[in-house]
Amino acid sequence: MLGTGQLLELDRKLRAAGGARLEQSLHRRVRRAAEPVHRELQRAIRTNPIRGQGGGRTRRGGGRNGRAHRVAGLRESIARAIRIEVRNRAGRPGARLWIDRGRLPIDQRSLPDRIEDGRWRHPVFGNRKRWSTQHSRPWWGPTIRRMEPHMRREIARVLDDTERRIRG
């Protein structure tokens, strides 16, 4: 099992070995190990089937001719806001994937959580007398759980390689 303690110990050894290049290499390889998870999260949100359902006085099915609306702009903006952060120090080493909500339009900043919940309501084109309910599938949690074994294997391999290089 891979733990924070192992990463902290490796970081101490890197500094003791005076290996700025080794540290940069570790950082780059941890980022590379996280990139498949990053791409998979982006794919998951881009392909998430967001369906509309009319509310109030709207027709059944929520869209013209009863078809559900597609919200491609929302999914694409969320996919572009997903970031990878790699930390070596400050007591919390590792890779972190997160959504940079500052890159989303102000009125969409809570939507990644709503999409993950599977349902949210909003006024139709800002008209507070007509509301619509959108439905989706959870995407963040299932994707992370599916990709976690791959990420753990890759990080363990990177740590083993780096530790071998430190020992010489």
Short mmCIF file of N, CA and C in Angstrom, two decimals:
data_model
loop_
_atom_site.label_atom_id
_atom_site.label_comp_id
_atom_site.label_asym_id
_atom_site.label_seq_id
_atom_site.Cartn_x
_atom_site.Cartn_y
_atom_site.Cartn_z
N MET A 1 0.84 -1.18 0.00
CA MET A 1 0.00 0.00 0.00
C MET A 1 0.88 1.24 0.00
N LEU A 2 0.53 2.16 -0.80
CA LEU A 2 1.29 3.39 -0.96
C LEU A 2 0.77 4.43 0.02
N GLY A 3 1.67 5.11 0.70
CA GLY A 3 1.21 6.07 1.68
C GLY A 3 1.96 7.38 1.63
N THR A 4 1.42 8.36 2.33
CA THR A 4 2.04 9.68 2.40
C THR A 4 3.40 9.58 3.06
N GLY A 5 3.53 8.69 4.04
CA GLY A 5 4.81 8.51 4.73
C GLY A 5 5.92 8.13 3.77
N GLN A 6 5.62 7.24 2.83
CA GLN A 6 6.63 6.83 1.84
C GLN A 6 7.06 8.03 0.99
N LEU A 7 6.10 8.84 0.57
CA LEU A 7 6.42 10.00 -0.25
C LEU A 7 7.25 11.02 0.54
N LEU A 8 6.90 11.23 1.81
CA LEU A 8 7.67 12.16 2.63
C LEU A 8 9.10 11.68 2.82
N GLU A 9 9.28 10.39 3.10
CA GLU A 9 10.61 9.81 3.28
C GLU A 9 11.43 9.95 2.00
N LEU A 10 10.80 9.68 0.86
CA LEU A 10 11.49 9.81 -0.42
C LEU A 10 11.88 11.27 -0.67
N ASP A 11 11.01 12.20 -0.31
CA ASP A 11 11.32 13.61 -0.47
C ASP A 11 12.53 14.00 0.37
N ARG A 12 12.60 13.51 1.61
CA ARG A 12 13.76 13.80 2.48
C ARG A 12 15.04 13.25 1.87
N LYS A 13 14.96 12.03 1.34
CA LYS A 13 16.14 11.42 0.72
C LYS A 13 16.58 12.20 -0.51
N LEU A 14 15.60 12.68 -1.29
CA LEU A 14 15.94 13.47 -2.48
C LEU A 14 16.70 14.73 -2.09
N ARG A 15 16.21 15.43 -1.07
CA ARG A 15 16.88 16.65 -0.64
C ARG A 15 18.27 16.35 -0.09
N ALA A 16 18.37 15.26 0.67
CA ALA A 16 19.67 14.89 1.25
C ALA A 16 20.67 14.53 0.14
N ALA A 17 20.19 13.91 -0.91
CA ALA A 17 21.06 13.54 -2.03
C ALA A 17 21.39 14.75 -2.90
N GLY A 18 20.75 15.90 -2.62
CA GLY A 18 21.02 17.11 -3.39
C GLY A 18 20.54 16.98 -4.82
N GLY A 19 19.50 16.21 -5.02
CA GLY A 19 19.06 15.89 -6.37
C GLY A 19 17.93 16.75 -6.88
N ALA A 20 18.23 17.98 -7.27
CA ALA A 20 17.19 18.83 -7.85
C ALA A 20 16.69 18.20 -9.15
N ARG A 21 17.59 17.64 -9.94
CA ARG A 21 17.17 16.99 -11.18
C ARG A 21 16.34 15.75 -10.89
N LEU A 22 16.72 15.01 -9.85
CA LEU A 22 15.97 13.83 -9.45
C LEU A 22 14.57 14.23 -8.97
N GLU A 23 14.50 15.32 -8.24
CA GLU A 23 13.21 15.80 -7.75
C GLU A 23 12.32 16.25 -8.91
N GLN A 24 12.90 16.94 -9.87
CA GLN A 24 12.14 17.36 -11.05
C GLN A 24 11.65 16.15 -11.83
N SER A 25 12.50 15.14 -11.93
CA SER A 25 12.12 13.91 -12.63
C SER A 25 10.96 13.22 -11.93
N LEU A 26 11.03 13.15 -10.59
CA LEU A 26 9.94 12.55 -9.83
C LEU A 26 8.65 13.32 -10.05
N HIS A 27 8.72 14.63 -9.99
CA HIS A 27 7.54 15.48 -10.20
C HIS A 27 6.94 15.22 -11.58
N ARG A 28 7.77 15.22 -12.59
CA ARG A 28 7.31 15.01 -13.96
C ARG A 28 6.67 13.63 -14.14
N ARG A 29 7.28 12.59 -13.52
CA ARG A 29 6.76 11.24 -13.67
C ARG A 29 5.46 11.03 -12.90
N VAL A 30 5.31 11.69 -11.74
CA VAL A 30 4.05 11.61 -11.00
C VAL A 30 2.95 12.27 -11.82
N ARG A 31 3.26 13.42 -12.43
CA ARG A 31 2.28 14.10 -13.28
C ARG A 31 1.89 13.21 -14.46
N ARG A 32 2.88 12.58 -15.07
CA ARG A 32 2.61 11.69 -16.20
C ARG A 32 1.73 10.51 -15.78
N ALA A 33 1.93 10.02 -14.55
CA ALA A 33 1.11 8.91 -14.05
C ALA A 33 -0.34 9.36 -13.83
N ALA A 34 -0.55 10.65 -13.52
CA ALA A 34 -1.90 11.16 -13.27
C ALA A 34 -2.62 11.57 -14.55
N GLU A 35 -1.90 11.75 -15.64
CA GLU A 35 -2.52 12.22 -16.88
C GLU A 35 -3.59 11.29 -17.44
N PRO A 36 -3.43 9.95 -17.40
CA PRO A 36 -4.53 9.10 -17.88
C PRO A 36 -5.82 9.28 -17.07
N VAL A 37 -5.69 9.52 -15.78
CA VAL A 37 -6.87 9.75 -14.95
C VAL A 37 -7.51 11.08 -15.35
N HIS A 38 -6.69 12.08 -15.58
CA HIS A 38 -7.15 13.40 -16.03
C HIS A 38 -7.93 13.28 -17.34
N ARG A 39 -7.34 12.58 -18.31
CA ARG A 39 -8.02 12.39 -19.61
C ARG A 39 -9.32 11.62 -19.44
N GLU A 40 -9.33 10.62 -18.58
CA GLU A 40 -10.53 9.81 -18.38
C GLU A 40 -11.64 10.63 -17.71
N LEU A 41 -11.28 11.51 -16.77
CA LEU A 41 -12.28 12.40 -16.16
C LEU A 41 -12.87 13.34 -17.20
N GLN A 42 -12.02 13.87 -18.07
CA GLN A 42 -12.52 14.75 -19.13
C GLN A 42 -13.45 13.99 -20.08
N ARG A 43 -13.08 12.77 -20.43
CA ARG A 43 -13.93 11.95 -21.30
C ARG A 43 -15.27 11.67 -20.62
N ALA A 44 -15.22 11.36 -19.31
CA ALA A 44 -16.44 11.02 -18.57
C ALA A 44 -17.43 12.19 -18.55
N ILE A 45 -16.95 13.41 -18.33
CA ILE A 45 -17.88 14.54 -18.30
C ILE A 45 -18.36 14.88 -19.70
N ARG A 46 -17.48 14.78 -20.69
CA ARG A 46 -17.89 15.11 -22.07
C ARG A 46 -18.96 14.15 -22.60
N THR A 47 -18.95 12.91 -22.13
CA THR A 47 -19.91 11.91 -22.63
C THR A 47 -21.05 11.66 -21.65
N ASN A 48 -21.12 12.43 -20.57
CA ASN A 48 -22.18 12.25 -19.59
C ASN A 48 -23.52 12.61 -20.22
N PRO A 49 -24.48 11.70 -20.20
CA PRO A 49 -25.78 11.99 -20.82
C PRO A 49 -26.63 12.89 -19.92
N ILE A 50 -26.60 14.18 -20.18
CA ILE A 50 -27.42 15.12 -19.42
C ILE A 50 -28.75 15.24 -20.15
N ARG A 51 -29.81 14.92 -19.43
CA ARG A 51 -31.15 14.94 -20.02
C ARG A 51 -32.00 15.98 -19.32
N GLY A 52 -32.84 16.60 -20.09
CA GLY A 52 -33.75 17.58 -19.52
C GLY A 52 -35.12 16.97 -19.34
N GLN A 53 -35.86 17.54 -18.39
CA GLN A 53 -37.23 17.12 -18.17
C GLN A 53 -38.01 18.37 -17.88
N GLY A 54 -39.05 18.60 -18.60
CA GLY A 54 -39.83 19.82 -18.41
C GLY A 54 -40.47 19.89 -17.04
N GLY A 55 -40.61 21.07 -16.55
CA GLY A 55 -41.29 21.29 -15.28
C GLY A 55 -42.34 22.36 -15.47
N GLY A 56 -43.26 22.43 -14.57
CA GLY A 56 -44.28 23.47 -14.65
C GLY A 56 -45.14 23.31 -15.88
N ARG A 57 -45.23 24.37 -16.72
CA ARG A 57 -46.12 24.36 -17.87
C ARG A 57 -45.43 23.91 -19.15
N THR A 58 -44.22 23.35 -19.07
CA THR A 58 -43.54 22.93 -20.29
C THR A 58 -44.03 21.56 -20.72
N ARG A 59 -43.75 21.21 -21.97
CA ARG A 59 -44.15 19.91 -22.50
C ARG A 59 -43.36 18.79 -21.88
N ARG A 60 -43.90 17.58 -21.90
CA ARG A 60 -43.19 16.41 -21.41
C ARG A 60 -41.94 16.19 -22.23
N GLY A 61 -40.88 15.71 -21.58
CA GLY A 61 -39.64 15.45 -22.30
C GLY A 61 -38.71 16.64 -22.30
N GLY A 62 -39.24 17.82 -22.06
CA GLY A 62 -38.41 18.99 -21.83
C GLY A 62 -37.88 19.69 -23.05
N GLY A 63 -38.05 19.16 -24.24
CA GLY A 63 -37.46 19.84 -25.38
C GLY A 63 -38.41 19.90 -26.55
N ARG A 64 -37.96 20.49 -27.62
CA ARG A 64 -38.75 20.56 -28.82
C ARG A 64 -39.05 19.14 -29.30
N ASN A 65 -40.26 18.88 -29.67
CA ASN A 65 -40.70 17.55 -30.11
C ASN A 65 -40.47 16.47 -29.06
N GLY A 66 -40.39 16.86 -27.78
CA GLY A 66 -40.23 15.88 -26.71
C GLY A 66 -38.82 15.36 -26.53
N ARG A 67 -37.85 15.84 -27.32
CA ARG A 67 -36.47 15.36 -27.17
C ARG A 67 -35.78 16.14 -26.06
N ALA A 68 -34.87 15.46 -25.37
CA ALA A 68 -34.12 16.12 -24.30
C ALA A 68 -33.09 17.08 -24.88
N HIS A 69 -32.82 18.15 -24.16
CA HIS A 69 -31.81 19.13 -24.57
C HIS A 69 -30.41 18.57 -24.38
N ARG A 70 -29.48 19.00 -25.18
CA ARG A 70 -28.06 18.67 -25.02
C ARG A 70 -27.36 19.91 -24.51
N VAL A 71 -26.47 19.74 -23.54
CA VAL A 71 -25.76 20.88 -22.96
C VAL A 71 -24.27 20.69 -23.19
N ALA A 72 -23.83 20.69 -24.46
CA ALA A 72 -22.44 20.43 -24.79
C ALA A 72 -21.51 21.51 -24.25
N GLY A 73 -21.92 22.76 -24.25
CA GLY A 73 -21.06 23.82 -23.77
C GLY A 73 -20.71 23.67 -22.30
N LEU A 74 -21.66 23.27 -21.50
CA LEU A 74 -21.44 23.04 -20.07
C LEU A 74 -20.43 21.93 -19.86
N ARG A 75 -20.62 20.80 -20.50
CA ARG A 75 -19.72 19.66 -20.32
C ARG A 75 -18.31 20.00 -20.77
N GLU A 76 -18.19 20.69 -21.87
CA GLU A 76 -16.86 21.06 -22.39
C GLU A 76 -16.16 22.02 -21.44
N SER A 77 -16.89 23.00 -20.90
CA SER A 77 -16.25 23.95 -19.99
C SER A 77 -15.80 23.27 -18.70
N ILE A 78 -16.56 22.29 -18.21
CA ILE A 78 -16.14 21.54 -17.02
C ILE A 78 -14.90 20.71 -17.34
N ALA A 79 -14.89 20.05 -18.51
CA ALA A 79 -13.73 19.23 -18.90
C ALA A 79 -12.47 20.07 -18.97
N ARG A 80 -12.58 21.28 -19.48
CA ARG A 80 -11.40 22.16 -19.58
C ARG A 80 -10.94 22.69 -18.23
N ALA A 81 -11.83 22.67 -17.23
CA ALA A 81 -11.49 23.20 -15.90
C ALA A 81 -10.84 22.15 -15.00
N ILE A 82 -10.76 20.89 -15.43
CA ILE A 82 -10.15 19.84 -14.61
C ILE A 82 -8.64 20.02 -14.64
N ARG A 83 -8.01 20.03 -13.47
CA ARG A 83 -6.58 20.28 -13.35
C ARG A 83 -5.87 19.17 -12.59
N ILE A 84 -4.56 19.06 -12.85
CA ILE A 84 -3.68 18.16 -12.10
C ILE A 84 -2.71 19.04 -11.32
N GLU A 85 -2.53 18.72 -10.06
CA GLU A 85 -1.55 19.42 -9.24
C GLU A 85 -0.65 18.37 -8.61
N VAL A 86 0.67 18.54 -8.76
CA VAL A 86 1.63 17.62 -8.16
C VAL A 86 2.40 18.38 -7.10
N ARG A 87 2.43 17.81 -5.90
CA ARG A 87 3.14 18.44 -4.78
C ARG A 87 4.23 17.50 -4.30
N ASN A 88 5.37 18.06 -3.99
CA ASN A 88 6.47 17.27 -3.44
C ASN A 88 6.68 17.55 -1.97
N ARG A 89 6.25 18.71 -1.52
CA ARG A 89 6.60 19.14 -0.16
C ARG A 89 5.36 19.56 0.61
N ALA A 90 5.62 20.30 1.67
CA ALA A 90 4.58 20.89 2.52
C ALA A 90 3.76 19.84 3.24
N GLY A 91 4.33 18.66 3.48
CA GLY A 91 3.66 17.65 4.27
C GLY A 91 2.53 16.91 3.58
N ARG A 92 2.23 17.28 2.32
CA ARG A 92 1.15 16.61 1.59
C ARG A 92 1.60 16.29 0.17
N PRO A 93 2.55 15.38 0.02
CA PRO A 93 3.04 15.07 -1.32
C PRO A 93 2.04 14.22 -2.09
N GLY A 94 2.14 14.25 -3.41
CA GLY A 94 1.29 13.42 -4.25
C GLY A 94 0.67 14.22 -5.37
N ALA A 95 -0.26 13.58 -6.06
CA ALA A 95 -0.97 14.22 -7.16
C ALA A 95 -2.42 14.45 -6.74
N ARG A 96 -2.95 15.56 -7.18
CA ARG A 96 -4.33 15.89 -6.86
C ARG A 96 -5.02 16.32 -8.14
N LEU A 97 -6.20 15.76 -8.38
CA LEU A 97 -7.02 16.16 -9.52
C LEU A 97 -8.18 16.97 -8.95
N TRP A 98 -8.48 18.11 -9.58
CA TRP A 98 -9.53 18.96 -9.06
C TRP A 98 -10.13 19.80 -10.17
N ILE A 99 -11.28 20.39 -9.89
CA ILE A 99 -11.93 21.27 -10.85
C ILE A 99 -11.66 22.71 -10.43
N ASP A 100 -11.02 23.45 -11.30
CA ASP A 100 -10.73 24.86 -11.05
C ASP A 100 -12.00 25.66 -11.38
N ARG A 101 -12.79 25.90 -10.36
CA ARG A 101 -14.08 26.56 -10.57
C ARG A 101 -13.92 28.00 -11.06
N GLY A 102 -12.76 28.59 -10.86
CA GLY A 102 -12.49 29.93 -11.37
C GLY A 102 -12.47 29.96 -12.89
N ARG A 103 -12.30 28.82 -13.53
CA ARG A 103 -12.29 28.74 -14.99
C ARG A 103 -13.69 28.52 -15.56
N LEU A 104 -14.68 28.36 -14.68
CA LEU A 104 -16.07 28.18 -15.12
C LEU A 104 -16.80 29.52 -15.06
N PRO A 105 -17.80 29.72 -15.91
CA PRO A 105 -18.63 30.92 -15.79
C PRO A 105 -19.27 30.95 -14.39
N ILE A 106 -19.46 32.11 -13.85
CA ILE A 106 -19.97 32.27 -12.48
C ILE A 106 -21.24 31.46 -12.25
N ASP A 107 -22.15 31.47 -13.21
CA ASP A 107 -23.42 30.78 -13.01
C ASP A 107 -23.31 29.26 -13.17
N GLN A 108 -22.12 28.74 -13.50
CA GLN A 108 -21.94 27.29 -13.65
C GLN A 108 -21.03 26.69 -12.58
N ARG A 109 -20.56 27.45 -11.63
CA ARG A 109 -19.56 26.97 -10.69
C ARG A 109 -20.06 25.87 -9.76
N SER A 110 -21.33 25.79 -9.49
CA SER A 110 -21.84 24.72 -8.63
C SER A 110 -22.28 23.50 -9.44
N LEU A 111 -22.31 23.61 -10.76
CA LEU A 111 -22.85 22.53 -11.59
C LEU A 111 -22.05 21.23 -11.58
N PRO A 112 -20.71 21.25 -11.45
CA PRO A 112 -20.03 19.94 -11.36
C PRO A 112 -20.57 19.08 -10.21
N ASP A 113 -20.87 19.72 -9.06
CA ASP A 113 -21.43 18.97 -7.93
C ASP A 113 -22.86 18.51 -8.24
N ARG A 114 -23.64 19.36 -8.88
CA ARG A 114 -25.02 18.99 -9.22
C ARG A 114 -25.05 17.83 -10.22
N ILE A 115 -24.14 17.87 -11.19
CA ILE A 115 -24.07 16.78 -12.17
C ILE A 115 -23.70 15.49 -11.46
N GLU A 116 -22.75 15.57 -10.53
CA GLU A 116 -22.35 14.39 -9.76
C GLU A 116 -23.52 13.85 -8.93
N ASP A 117 -24.35 14.75 -8.40
CA ASP A 117 -25.53 14.34 -7.62
C ASP A 117 -26.57 13.66 -8.50
N GLY A 118 -26.58 13.99 -9.79
CA GLY A 118 -27.50 13.34 -10.72
C GLY A 118 -28.75 14.12 -11.06
N ARG A 119 -28.97 15.28 -10.40
CA ARG A 119 -30.21 16.03 -10.66
C ARG A 119 -30.04 17.46 -10.19
N TRP A 120 -30.56 18.40 -10.97
CA TRP A 120 -30.61 19.79 -10.54
C TRP A 120 -31.72 20.51 -11.28
N ARG A 121 -32.20 21.58 -10.65
CA ARG A 121 -33.28 22.38 -11.23
C ARG A 121 -32.75 23.77 -11.53
N HIS A 122 -33.32 24.38 -12.56
CA HIS A 122 -32.93 25.74 -12.92
C HIS A 122 -34.08 26.41 -13.67
N PRO A 123 -34.12 27.75 -13.62
CA PRO A 123 -35.16 28.45 -14.39
C PRO A 123 -34.84 28.34 -15.89
N VAL A 124 -35.89 28.25 -16.70
CA VAL A 124 -35.72 28.16 -18.16
C VAL A 124 -35.37 29.54 -18.70
N PHE A 125 -34.17 29.68 -19.21
CA PHE A 125 -33.67 30.95 -19.75
C PHE A 125 -33.88 32.10 -18.77
N GLY A 126 -33.66 31.83 -17.48
CA GLY A 126 -33.75 32.86 -16.45
C GLY A 126 -35.16 33.22 -16.03
N ASN A 127 -36.17 32.60 -16.64
CA ASN A 127 -37.56 32.87 -16.31
C ASN A 127 -37.92 32.09 -15.05
N ARG A 128 -38.05 32.77 -13.93
CA ARG A 128 -38.28 32.12 -12.65
C ARG A 128 -39.69 31.55 -12.51
N LYS A 129 -40.55 31.75 -13.51
CA LYS A 129 -41.88 31.14 -13.49
C LYS A 129 -41.89 29.78 -14.18
N ARG A 130 -40.83 29.49 -14.93
CA ARG A 130 -40.72 28.20 -15.63
C ARG A 130 -39.42 27.54 -15.23
N TRP A 131 -39.51 26.34 -14.68
CA TRP A 131 -38.34 25.62 -14.19
C TRP A 131 -38.18 24.32 -14.94
N SER A 132 -36.94 23.89 -15.05
CA SER A 132 -36.62 22.63 -15.70
C SER A 132 -35.74 21.80 -14.77
N THR A 133 -35.88 20.50 -14.85
CA THR A 133 -35.04 19.59 -14.08
C THR A 133 -34.12 18.87 -15.05
N GLN A 134 -32.84 18.86 -14.75
CA GLN A 134 -31.84 18.15 -15.56
C GLN A 134 -31.41 16.90 -14.80
N HIS A 135 -31.15 15.83 -15.53
CA HIS A 135 -30.70 14.57 -14.95
C HIS A 135 -29.38 14.16 -15.60
N SER A 136 -28.50 13.55 -14.80
CA SER A 136 -27.21 13.09 -15.33
C SER A 136 -26.76 11.87 -14.53
N ARG A 137 -25.63 11.33 -14.93
CA ARG A 137 -25.03 10.22 -14.18
C ARG A 137 -23.83 10.74 -13.40
N PRO A 138 -23.58 10.19 -12.20
CA PRO A 138 -22.35 10.55 -11.49
C PRO A 138 -21.15 10.21 -12.37
N TRP A 139 -20.15 11.05 -12.37
CA TRP A 139 -19.00 10.84 -13.26
C TRP A 139 -17.68 10.92 -12.54
N TRP A 140 -17.52 11.80 -11.56
CA TRP A 140 -16.23 11.97 -10.90
C TRP A 140 -15.89 10.75 -10.04
N GLY A 141 -16.73 10.42 -9.11
CA GLY A 141 -16.47 9.30 -8.18
C GLY A 141 -16.24 7.97 -8.89
N PRO A 142 -17.15 7.56 -9.77
CA PRO A 142 -16.95 6.29 -10.47
C PRO A 142 -15.66 6.24 -11.30
N THR A 143 -15.30 7.36 -11.92
CA THR A 143 -14.09 7.39 -12.74
C THR A 143 -12.85 7.27 -11.85
N ILE A 144 -12.82 8.01 -10.75
CA ILE A 144 -11.68 7.94 -9.83
C ILE A 144 -11.54 6.52 -9.27
N ARG A 145 -12.66 5.93 -8.84
CA ARG A 145 -12.59 4.56 -8.29
C ARG A 145 -12.09 3.56 -9.33
N ARG A 146 -12.52 3.72 -10.58
CA ARG A 146 -12.09 2.80 -11.64
C ARG A 146 -10.60 2.98 -11.97
N MET A 147 -10.10 4.21 -11.91
CA MET A 147 -8.72 4.50 -12.29
C MET A 147 -7.73 4.40 -11.13
N GLU A 148 -8.22 4.31 -9.90
CA GLU A 148 -7.33 4.31 -8.73
C GLU A 148 -6.29 3.19 -8.75
N PRO A 149 -6.65 1.93 -9.08
CA PRO A 149 -5.62 0.88 -9.10
C PRO A 149 -4.48 1.19 -10.09
N HIS A 150 -4.84 1.72 -11.26
CA HIS A 150 -3.83 2.10 -12.26
C HIS A 150 -2.90 3.18 -11.69
N MET A 151 -3.49 4.19 -11.08
CA MET A 151 -2.70 5.29 -10.53
C MET A 151 -1.78 4.80 -9.43
N ARG A 152 -2.27 3.96 -8.54
CA ARG A 152 -1.45 3.43 -7.45
C ARG A 152 -0.27 2.62 -8.00
N ARG A 153 -0.52 1.79 -9.01
CA ARG A 153 0.56 1.00 -9.62
C ARG A 153 1.62 1.89 -10.22
N GLU A 154 1.18 2.91 -10.96
CA GLU A 154 2.12 3.81 -11.62
C GLU A 154 2.96 4.59 -10.60
N ILE A 155 2.31 5.11 -9.57
CA ILE A 155 3.04 5.87 -8.55
C ILE A 155 4.02 4.96 -7.82
N ALA A 156 3.61 3.74 -7.50
CA ALA A 156 4.51 2.79 -6.83
C ALA A 156 5.73 2.51 -7.70
N ARG A 157 5.52 2.36 -9.00
CA ARG A 157 6.63 2.11 -9.93
C ARG A 157 7.57 3.32 -9.97
N VAL A 158 7.02 4.51 -10.02
CA VAL A 158 7.83 5.74 -10.05
C VAL A 158 8.64 5.85 -8.76
N LEU A 159 8.01 5.60 -7.62
CA LEU A 159 8.72 5.68 -6.33
C LEU A 159 9.84 4.65 -6.25
N ASP A 160 9.57 3.42 -6.69
CA ASP A 160 10.60 2.38 -6.68
C ASP A 160 11.79 2.77 -7.55
N ASP A 161 11.51 3.26 -8.75
CA ASP A 161 12.58 3.68 -9.66
C ASP A 161 13.41 4.81 -9.05
N THR A 162 12.73 5.79 -8.46
CA THR A 162 13.43 6.93 -7.86
C THR A 162 14.27 6.48 -6.67
N GLU A 163 13.72 5.61 -5.85
CA GLU A 163 14.46 5.12 -4.70
C GLU A 163 15.72 4.34 -5.14
N ARG A 164 15.59 3.57 -6.20
CA ARG A 164 16.76 2.85 -6.75
C ARG A 164 17.82 3.84 -7.21
N ARG A 165 17.40 4.92 -7.85
CA ARG A 165 18.35 5.93 -8.34
C ARG A 165 19.03 6.64 -7.18
N ILE A 166 18.33 6.84 -6.06
CA ILE A 166 18.94 7.49 -4.89
C ILE A 166 20.01 6.59 -4.29
N ARG A 167 19.69 5.31 -4.18
CA ARG A 167 20.64 4.35 -3.58
C ARG A 167 21.86 4.13 -4.47
N GLY A 168 21.67 4.40 -5.75
CA GLY A 168 22.80 4.28 -6.67
C GLY A 168 23.00 2.93 -7.11
#
